[in-house]
Coordinates of C-alpha atoms in Angstrom, one line a residue:
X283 CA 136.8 -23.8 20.9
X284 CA 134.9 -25.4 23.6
X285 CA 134.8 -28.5 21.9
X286 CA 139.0 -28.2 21.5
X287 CA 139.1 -27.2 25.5
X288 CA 140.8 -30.1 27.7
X289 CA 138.6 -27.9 30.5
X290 CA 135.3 -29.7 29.7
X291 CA 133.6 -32.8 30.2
X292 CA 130.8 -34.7 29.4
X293 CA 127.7 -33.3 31.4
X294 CA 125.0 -36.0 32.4
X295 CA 122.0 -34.0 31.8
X296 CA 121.3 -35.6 28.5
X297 CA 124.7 -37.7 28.4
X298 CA 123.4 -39.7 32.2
X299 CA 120.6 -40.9 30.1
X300 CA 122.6 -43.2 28.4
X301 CA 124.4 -44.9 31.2
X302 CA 122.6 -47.8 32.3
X303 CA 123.0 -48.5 28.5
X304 CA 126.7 -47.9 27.8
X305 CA 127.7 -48.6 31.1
X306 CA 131.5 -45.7 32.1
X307 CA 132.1 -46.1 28.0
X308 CA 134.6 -43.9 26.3
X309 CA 131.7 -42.0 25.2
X310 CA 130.9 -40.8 28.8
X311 CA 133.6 -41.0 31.0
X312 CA 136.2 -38.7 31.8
X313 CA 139.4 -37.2 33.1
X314 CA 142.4 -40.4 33.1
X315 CA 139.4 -43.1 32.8
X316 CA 138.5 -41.7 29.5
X317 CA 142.5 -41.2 28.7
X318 CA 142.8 -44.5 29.8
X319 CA 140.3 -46.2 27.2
X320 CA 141.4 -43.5 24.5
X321 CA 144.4 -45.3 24.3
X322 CA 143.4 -48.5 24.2
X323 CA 140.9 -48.2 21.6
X324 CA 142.6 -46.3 19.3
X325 CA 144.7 -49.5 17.8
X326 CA 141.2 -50.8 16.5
X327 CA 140.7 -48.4 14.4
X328 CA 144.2 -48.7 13.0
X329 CA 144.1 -48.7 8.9
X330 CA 145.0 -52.1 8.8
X331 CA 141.7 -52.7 11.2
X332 CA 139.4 -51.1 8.9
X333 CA 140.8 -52.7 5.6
X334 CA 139.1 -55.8 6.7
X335 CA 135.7 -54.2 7.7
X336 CA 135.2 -53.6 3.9
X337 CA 134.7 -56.6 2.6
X338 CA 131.7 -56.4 5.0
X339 CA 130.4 -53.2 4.0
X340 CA 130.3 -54.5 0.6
X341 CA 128.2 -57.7 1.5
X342 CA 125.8 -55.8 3.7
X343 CA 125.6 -53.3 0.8
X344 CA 124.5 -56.3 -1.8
X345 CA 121.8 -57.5 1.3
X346 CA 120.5 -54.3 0.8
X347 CA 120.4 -53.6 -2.8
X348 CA 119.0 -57.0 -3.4
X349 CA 115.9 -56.6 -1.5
X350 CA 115.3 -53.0 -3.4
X351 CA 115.6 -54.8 -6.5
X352 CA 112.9 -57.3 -5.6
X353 CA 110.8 -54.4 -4.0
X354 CA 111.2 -52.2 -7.4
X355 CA 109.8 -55.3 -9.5
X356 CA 107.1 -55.6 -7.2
X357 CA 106.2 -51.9 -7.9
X358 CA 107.2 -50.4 -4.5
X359 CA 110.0 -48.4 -5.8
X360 CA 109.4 -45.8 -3.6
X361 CA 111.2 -46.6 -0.2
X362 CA 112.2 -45.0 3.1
X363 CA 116.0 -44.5 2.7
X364 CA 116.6 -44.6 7.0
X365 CA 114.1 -47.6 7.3
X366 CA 117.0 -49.7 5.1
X367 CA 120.0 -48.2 5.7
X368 CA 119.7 -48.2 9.4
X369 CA 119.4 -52.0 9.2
X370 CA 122.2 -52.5 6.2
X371 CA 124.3 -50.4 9.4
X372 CA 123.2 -52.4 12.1
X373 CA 123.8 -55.5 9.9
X374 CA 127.5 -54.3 9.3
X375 CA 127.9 -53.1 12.9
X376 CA 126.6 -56.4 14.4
X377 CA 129.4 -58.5 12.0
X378 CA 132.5 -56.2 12.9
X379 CA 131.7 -56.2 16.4
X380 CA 130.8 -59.8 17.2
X381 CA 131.4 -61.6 13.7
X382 CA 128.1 -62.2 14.1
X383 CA 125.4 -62.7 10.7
X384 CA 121.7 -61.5 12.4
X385 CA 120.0 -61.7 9.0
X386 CA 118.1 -58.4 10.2
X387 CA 117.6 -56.7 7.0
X388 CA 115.8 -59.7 6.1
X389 CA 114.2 -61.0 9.5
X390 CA 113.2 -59.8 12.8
X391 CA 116.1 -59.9 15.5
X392 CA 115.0 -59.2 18.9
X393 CA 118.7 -57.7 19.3
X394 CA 118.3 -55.1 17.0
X395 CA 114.4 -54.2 18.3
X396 CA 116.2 -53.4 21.6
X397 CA 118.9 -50.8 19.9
X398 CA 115.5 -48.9 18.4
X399 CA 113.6 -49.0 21.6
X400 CA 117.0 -47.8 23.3
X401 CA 117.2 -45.3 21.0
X402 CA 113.7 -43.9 20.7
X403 CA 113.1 -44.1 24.5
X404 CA 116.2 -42.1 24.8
X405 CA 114.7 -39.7 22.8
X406 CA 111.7 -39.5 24.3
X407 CA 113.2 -38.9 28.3
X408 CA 114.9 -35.7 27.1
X409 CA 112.0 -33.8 25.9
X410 CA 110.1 -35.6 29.2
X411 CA 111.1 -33.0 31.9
X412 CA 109.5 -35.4 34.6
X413 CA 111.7 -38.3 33.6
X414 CA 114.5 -36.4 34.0
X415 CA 114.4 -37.5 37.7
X416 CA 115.4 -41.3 37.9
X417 CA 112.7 -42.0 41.5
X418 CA 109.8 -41.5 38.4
X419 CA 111.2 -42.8 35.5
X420 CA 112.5 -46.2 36.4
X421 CA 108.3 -46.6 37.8
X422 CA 107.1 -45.5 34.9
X423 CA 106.1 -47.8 32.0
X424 CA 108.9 -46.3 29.6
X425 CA 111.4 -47.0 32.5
X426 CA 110.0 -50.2 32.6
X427 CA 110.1 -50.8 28.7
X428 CA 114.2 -49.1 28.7
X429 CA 115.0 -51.9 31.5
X430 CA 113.9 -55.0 29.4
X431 CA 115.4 -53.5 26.3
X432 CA 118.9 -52.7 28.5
X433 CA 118.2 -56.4 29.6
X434 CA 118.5 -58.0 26.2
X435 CA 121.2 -56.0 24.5
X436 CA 123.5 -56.3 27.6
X437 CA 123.1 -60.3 28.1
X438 CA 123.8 -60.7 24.5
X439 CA 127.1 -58.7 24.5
X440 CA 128.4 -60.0 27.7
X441 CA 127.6 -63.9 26.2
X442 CA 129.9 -62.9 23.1
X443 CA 132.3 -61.2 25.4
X444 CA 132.7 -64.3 27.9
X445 CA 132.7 -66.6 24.8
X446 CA 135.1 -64.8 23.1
X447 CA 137.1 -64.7 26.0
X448 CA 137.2 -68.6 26.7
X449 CA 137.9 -69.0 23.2
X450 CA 140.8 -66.8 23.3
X451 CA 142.6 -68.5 26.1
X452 CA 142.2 -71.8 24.2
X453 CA 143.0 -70.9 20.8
X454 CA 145.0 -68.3 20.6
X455 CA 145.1 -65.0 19.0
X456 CA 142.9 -64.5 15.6
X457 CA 144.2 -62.8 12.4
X458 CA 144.2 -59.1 13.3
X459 CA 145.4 -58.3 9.3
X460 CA 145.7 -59.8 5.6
X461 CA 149.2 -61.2 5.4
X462 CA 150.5 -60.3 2.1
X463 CA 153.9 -62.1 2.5
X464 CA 155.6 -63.2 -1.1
X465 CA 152.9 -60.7 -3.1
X466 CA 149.8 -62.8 -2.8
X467 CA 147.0 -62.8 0.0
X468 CA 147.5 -66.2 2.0
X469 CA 144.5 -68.1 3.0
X470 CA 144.3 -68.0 6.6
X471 CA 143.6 -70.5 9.1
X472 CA 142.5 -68.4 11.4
X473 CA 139.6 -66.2 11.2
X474 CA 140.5 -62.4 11.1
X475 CA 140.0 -60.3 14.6
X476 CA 136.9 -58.4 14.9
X477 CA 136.3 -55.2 17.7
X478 CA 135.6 -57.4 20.6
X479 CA 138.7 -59.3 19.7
X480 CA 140.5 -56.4 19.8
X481 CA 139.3 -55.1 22.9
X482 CA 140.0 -58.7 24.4
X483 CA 144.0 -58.1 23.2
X484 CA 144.1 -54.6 24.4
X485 CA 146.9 -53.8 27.3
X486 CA 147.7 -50.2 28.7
X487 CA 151.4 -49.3 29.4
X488 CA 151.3 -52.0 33.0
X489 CA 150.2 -54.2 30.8
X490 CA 146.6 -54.7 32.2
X491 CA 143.6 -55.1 29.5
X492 CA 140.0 -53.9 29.8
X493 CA 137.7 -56.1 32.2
X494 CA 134.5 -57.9 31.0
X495 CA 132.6 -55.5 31.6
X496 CA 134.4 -52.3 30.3
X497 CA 134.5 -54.3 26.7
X498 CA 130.7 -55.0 27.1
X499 CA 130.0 -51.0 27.4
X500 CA 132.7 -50.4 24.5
X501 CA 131.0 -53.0 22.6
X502 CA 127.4 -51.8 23.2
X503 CA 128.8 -47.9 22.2
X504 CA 130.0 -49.0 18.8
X505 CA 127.0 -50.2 18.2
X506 CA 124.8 -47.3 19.7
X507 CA 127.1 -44.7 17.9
X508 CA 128.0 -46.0 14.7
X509 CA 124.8 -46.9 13.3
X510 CA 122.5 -44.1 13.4
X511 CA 124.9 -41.4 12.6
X512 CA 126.1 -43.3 9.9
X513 CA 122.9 -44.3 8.7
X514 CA 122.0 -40.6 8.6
X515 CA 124.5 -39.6 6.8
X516 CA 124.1 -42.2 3.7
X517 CA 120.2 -41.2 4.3
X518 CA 120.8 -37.0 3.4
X519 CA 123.8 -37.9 0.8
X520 CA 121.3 -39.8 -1.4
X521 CA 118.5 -37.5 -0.7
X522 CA 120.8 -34.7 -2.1
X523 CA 121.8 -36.5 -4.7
X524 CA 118.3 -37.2 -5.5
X525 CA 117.5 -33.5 -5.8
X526 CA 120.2 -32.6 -8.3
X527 CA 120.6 -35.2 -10.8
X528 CA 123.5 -33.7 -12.9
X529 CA 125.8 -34.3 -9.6
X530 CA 124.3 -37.9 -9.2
X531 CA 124.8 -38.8 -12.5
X532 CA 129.3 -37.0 -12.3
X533 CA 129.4 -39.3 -8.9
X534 CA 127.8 -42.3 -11.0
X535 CA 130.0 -41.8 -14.4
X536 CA 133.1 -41.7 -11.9
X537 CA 132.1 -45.1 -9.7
X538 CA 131.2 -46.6 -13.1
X539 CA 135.0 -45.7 -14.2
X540 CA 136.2 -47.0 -11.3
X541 CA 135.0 -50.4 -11.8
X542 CA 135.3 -50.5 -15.5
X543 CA 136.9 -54.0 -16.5
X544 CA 136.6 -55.3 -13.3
X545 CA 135.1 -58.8 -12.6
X546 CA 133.6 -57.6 -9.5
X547 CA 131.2 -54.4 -8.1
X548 CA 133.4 -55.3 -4.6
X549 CA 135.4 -52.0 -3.8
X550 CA 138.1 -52.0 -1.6
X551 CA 140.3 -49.8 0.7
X552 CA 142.7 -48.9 -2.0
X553 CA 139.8 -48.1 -4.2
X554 CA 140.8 -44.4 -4.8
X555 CA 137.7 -41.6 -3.8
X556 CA 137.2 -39.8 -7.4
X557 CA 136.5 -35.7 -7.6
X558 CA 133.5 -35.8 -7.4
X559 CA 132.3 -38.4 -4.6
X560 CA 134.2 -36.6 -2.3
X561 CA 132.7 -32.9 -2.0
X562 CA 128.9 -34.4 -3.0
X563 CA 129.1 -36.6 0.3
X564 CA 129.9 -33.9 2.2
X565 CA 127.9 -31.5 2.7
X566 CA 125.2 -34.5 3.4
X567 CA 127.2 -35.4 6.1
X568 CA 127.0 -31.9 7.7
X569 CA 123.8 -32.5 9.4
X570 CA 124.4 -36.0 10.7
X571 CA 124.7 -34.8 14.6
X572 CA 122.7 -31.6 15.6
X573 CA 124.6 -30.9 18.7
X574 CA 127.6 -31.8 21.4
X575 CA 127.1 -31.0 25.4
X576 CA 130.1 -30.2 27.5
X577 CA 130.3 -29.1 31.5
X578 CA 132.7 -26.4 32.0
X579 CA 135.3 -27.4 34.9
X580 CA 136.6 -23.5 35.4
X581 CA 135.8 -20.3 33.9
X582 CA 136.7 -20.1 30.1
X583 CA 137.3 -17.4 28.0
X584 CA 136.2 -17.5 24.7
X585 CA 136.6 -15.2 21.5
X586 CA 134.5 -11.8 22.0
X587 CA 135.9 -11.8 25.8
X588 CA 133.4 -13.6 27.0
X589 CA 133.3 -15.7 30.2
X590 CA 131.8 -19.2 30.0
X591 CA 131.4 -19.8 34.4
X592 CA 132.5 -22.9 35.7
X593 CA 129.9 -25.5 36.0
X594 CA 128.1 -24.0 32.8
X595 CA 126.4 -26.5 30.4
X596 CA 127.4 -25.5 27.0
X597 CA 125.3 -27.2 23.9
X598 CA 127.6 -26.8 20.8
X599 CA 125.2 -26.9 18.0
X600 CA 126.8 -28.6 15.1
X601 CA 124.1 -28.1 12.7
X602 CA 124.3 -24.3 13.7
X603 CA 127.9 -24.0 12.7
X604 CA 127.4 -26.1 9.5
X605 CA 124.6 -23.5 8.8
X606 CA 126.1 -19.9 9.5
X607 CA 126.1 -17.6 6.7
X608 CA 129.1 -16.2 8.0
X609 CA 131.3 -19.1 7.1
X610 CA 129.2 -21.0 4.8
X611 CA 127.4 -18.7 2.5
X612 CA 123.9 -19.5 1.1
X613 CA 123.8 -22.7 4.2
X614 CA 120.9 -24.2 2.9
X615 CA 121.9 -24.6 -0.7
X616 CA 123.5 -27.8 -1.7
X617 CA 127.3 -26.7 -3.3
X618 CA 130.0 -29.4 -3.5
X619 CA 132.2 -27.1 -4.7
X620 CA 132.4 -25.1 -1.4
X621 CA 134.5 -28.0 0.2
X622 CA 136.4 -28.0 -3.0
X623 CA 140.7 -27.8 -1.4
X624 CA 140.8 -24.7 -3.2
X625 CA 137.7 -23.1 -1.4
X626 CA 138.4 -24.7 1.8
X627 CA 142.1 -23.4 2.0
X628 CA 141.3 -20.1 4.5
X629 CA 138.1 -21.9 6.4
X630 CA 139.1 -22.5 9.8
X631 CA 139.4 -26.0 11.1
X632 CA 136.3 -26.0 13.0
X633 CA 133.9 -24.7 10.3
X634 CA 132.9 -28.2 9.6
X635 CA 132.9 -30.4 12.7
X636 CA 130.7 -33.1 11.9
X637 CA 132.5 -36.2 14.3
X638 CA 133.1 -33.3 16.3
X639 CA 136.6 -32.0 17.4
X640 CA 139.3 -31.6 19.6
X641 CA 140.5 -34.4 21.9
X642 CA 137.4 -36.0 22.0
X643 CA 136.3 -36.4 18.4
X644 CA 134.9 -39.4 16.9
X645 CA 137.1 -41.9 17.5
X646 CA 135.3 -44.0 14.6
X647 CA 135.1 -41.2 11.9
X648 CA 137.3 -43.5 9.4
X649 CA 135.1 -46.4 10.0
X650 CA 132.2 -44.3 9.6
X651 CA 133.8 -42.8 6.3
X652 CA 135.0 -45.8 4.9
X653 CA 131.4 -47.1 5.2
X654 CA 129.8 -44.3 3.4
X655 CA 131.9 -44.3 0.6
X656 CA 131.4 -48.0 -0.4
X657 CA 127.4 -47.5 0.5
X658 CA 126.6 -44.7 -1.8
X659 CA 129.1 -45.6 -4.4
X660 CA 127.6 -49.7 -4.9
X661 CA 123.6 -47.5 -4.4
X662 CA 124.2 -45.1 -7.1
X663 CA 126.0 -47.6 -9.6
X664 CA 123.1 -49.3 -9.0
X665 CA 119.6 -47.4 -9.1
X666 CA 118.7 -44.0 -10.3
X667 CA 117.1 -42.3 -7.0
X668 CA 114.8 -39.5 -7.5
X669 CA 112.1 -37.6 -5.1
X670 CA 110.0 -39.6 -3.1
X671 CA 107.0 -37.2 -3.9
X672 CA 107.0 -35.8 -0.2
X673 CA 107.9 -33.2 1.4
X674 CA 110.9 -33.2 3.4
X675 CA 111.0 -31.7 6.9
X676 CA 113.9 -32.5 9.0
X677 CA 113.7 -33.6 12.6
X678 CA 116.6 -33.3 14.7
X679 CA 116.5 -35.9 17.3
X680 CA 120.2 -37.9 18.5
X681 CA 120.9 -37.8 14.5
X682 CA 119.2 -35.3 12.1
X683 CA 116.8 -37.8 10.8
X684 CA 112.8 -36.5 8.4
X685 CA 109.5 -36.4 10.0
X686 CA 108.1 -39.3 8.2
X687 CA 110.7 -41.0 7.1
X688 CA 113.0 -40.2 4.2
X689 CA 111.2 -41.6 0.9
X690 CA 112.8 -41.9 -2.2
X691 CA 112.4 -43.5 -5.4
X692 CA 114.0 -46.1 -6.8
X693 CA 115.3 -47.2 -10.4
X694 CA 116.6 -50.2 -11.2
X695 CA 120.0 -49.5 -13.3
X696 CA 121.1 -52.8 -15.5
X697 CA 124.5 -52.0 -15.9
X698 CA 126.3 -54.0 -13.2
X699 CA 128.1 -57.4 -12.6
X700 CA 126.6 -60.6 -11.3
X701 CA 126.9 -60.9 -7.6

């Protein structure tokens, strides 16, 4: 697998696009600098870590599902499902990142208009061969409109990063987990670490942390990377679920089971994942990323005899694998039951890549999981969603997203708790 290869690194024809964003991030560096972060970051996305993050996902969640409530009894139950969940993500994102409440499903936030224009102009460059060269992109208007943008998400994260810094150095340490000592939760003094904290506290084997700026480019990837691909992936697993009501309505009986006699809709991390959630979210989640680009650093071999040449740029399409009849029969039809343990027991362990693989998977796939799980189980104890009465067409862009937008409709469901 060239994905599995320690012989291949990030390229920067589509990858150097997103530098002056992200800055030598663990998304785009390499060799020991990328080891080097690897192991740093991994500790923040220990379990314990993303047992607090939660608690979040459930507030955002109730943001959300409050304003489709009010929308529905205004009569605009028919909504665009990656319109909302990109700013429920964003919202969750921007309060495990930098504790920080934007109100952005709610209000404007000049913030999060810079992450969209990021991520659109992005976008836009690739398919722009002419603004592939930097001498005639940084002159031209979109150049000009990616500089401002760059300008606003980097002075806020450096502010928090300084702050949080300073703060450190007086205070101490925060709460990096729920103490549990004696059987009951204790009420802490101290507010509980979020990523920048984290990064902050991070030391290597010598003992030496991540700089200022090196947590700034972490920071800004987190929040590039974890809140389209997630938002996709909630996006397609309601829209399948939307197109075959008898699995909505196993997933919905089983989330409804799950909180039966409890005095709260909030789930938590030991919430157990019944049957049928499980294999319904995903084959959703299959499409979520269309592709990964690596630069071969000496010849390869691969399968069939095959020589990859050094230097080659190879584009692993993702949604290709996910799709090919040869491992995945019938692609385009939507089967749980094909990632069933059962069915799943001879498939290799690359057939379904969707944080990628290898070395240099997703290093927030549990985050990203964890988030998904309490999303679409709170949305479908809540509403009934159905077609939005257009046709779907999907457009693959840095996450599969729909031309359009993703419209589904909405129906109020009267059978849960008071928040």
């Amino acid at each position: 697998s060239i994905l599995a290869a320690s012989i291949t690194v990030k390229d920067e024809l589509f990858y150097g696009f997103l530098r002056p964003w992200l800055g030598q991030s663990l998304l785009l560096s390499n060799g020991e600098d990328w080891s080097r972060r690897r192991r740093l970051l991994t500790p923040a996305f220990h379990f314990d870590i993303l047992k607090n993050y939660v608690k979040i996902f459930n507030h955002s969640s109730n943001i959300m599902h409050s304003k489709w409530r009010r929308l529905v009894a205004e009569g605009e139950s028919r909504q665009d499902m990656f319109n909302h969940i990109s700013l429920m993500t964003l919202d969750s994102l921007l309060r495990c990142t930098f504790s920080y409440n934007s109100n952005c499903q709610e209000s404007s936030s000049e913030y999060i208009a810079a992450i969209f224009e990021l991520s659109t102009l992005v976008i836009e460059r690739r398919g722009r061969i002419l603004h592939h060269w930097d001498c005639l992109y940084w002159r031209s208007p979109e150049g000009q409109r990616f500089k401002q943008a760059c300008s606003v998400v980097h002075g806020f994260t450096r502010t928090v990063v300084q702050e949080r810094r300073a703060q450190l150095l007086h205070r101490g340490e925060p709460e990096s987990h729920t103490d549990t000592t004696g059987g009951e939760e204790k009420k802490k003094k101290k507010r509980v670490a979020d990523f920048i904290d984290l990064l902050l506290l991070s030391k290597d084997e010598d003992g030496h942390g991540l700089t200022d700026e090196e947590i700034k480019a972490e920071a800004d990837t987190f929040m590039f990377g974890g809140h389209d691909t997630t938002a996709s992936g909630i996006s397609w697993v309601l829209y399948n679920l939307s197109q075959h009501q008898d699995h909505q309505d196993r997933c919905r009986a089983e989330v409804n089971d799950l909180l039966q006699d409890r005095k709260t809709e909030d789930l938590d991390w030991s919430a157990p994942v019944r049957p049928s959630v499980r294999p319904s979210v995903r084959p959703s989640v299959r499409p979520s990323v269309c592709l990964s680009v690596r630069l071969s650093t000496r010849d390869m071999t691969v399968p069939g005899g095959r020589v990859i040449p050094q230097g080659s740029i190879c584009l692993v399409s993702i949604y290709g694998t996910h799709h090919n009849p040869e491992i995945w029969p019938d692609p385009d039809v939507y089967n749980p039951m094909r990632f069933d343990p059962e069915n799943s027991k001879d498939r290799s362990s690359h057939a379904f890549i969707p944080f990628s693989s290898g070395p240099r998977n997703c290093i927030g796939q549990k985050f990203a999981m964890a988030e998904l799980r309490v999303v679409v189980a709170l949305t479908l104890r809540r509403f009934r969603l159905t077609p939005g009465g257009v046709e779907v067409r999907r457009l693959p862009q840095l996450v599969l997203r729909a031309e359009g937008g993703l419209w589904l409709t909405l129906e109020t469901l009267d059978n849960t708790l008071t928040q």
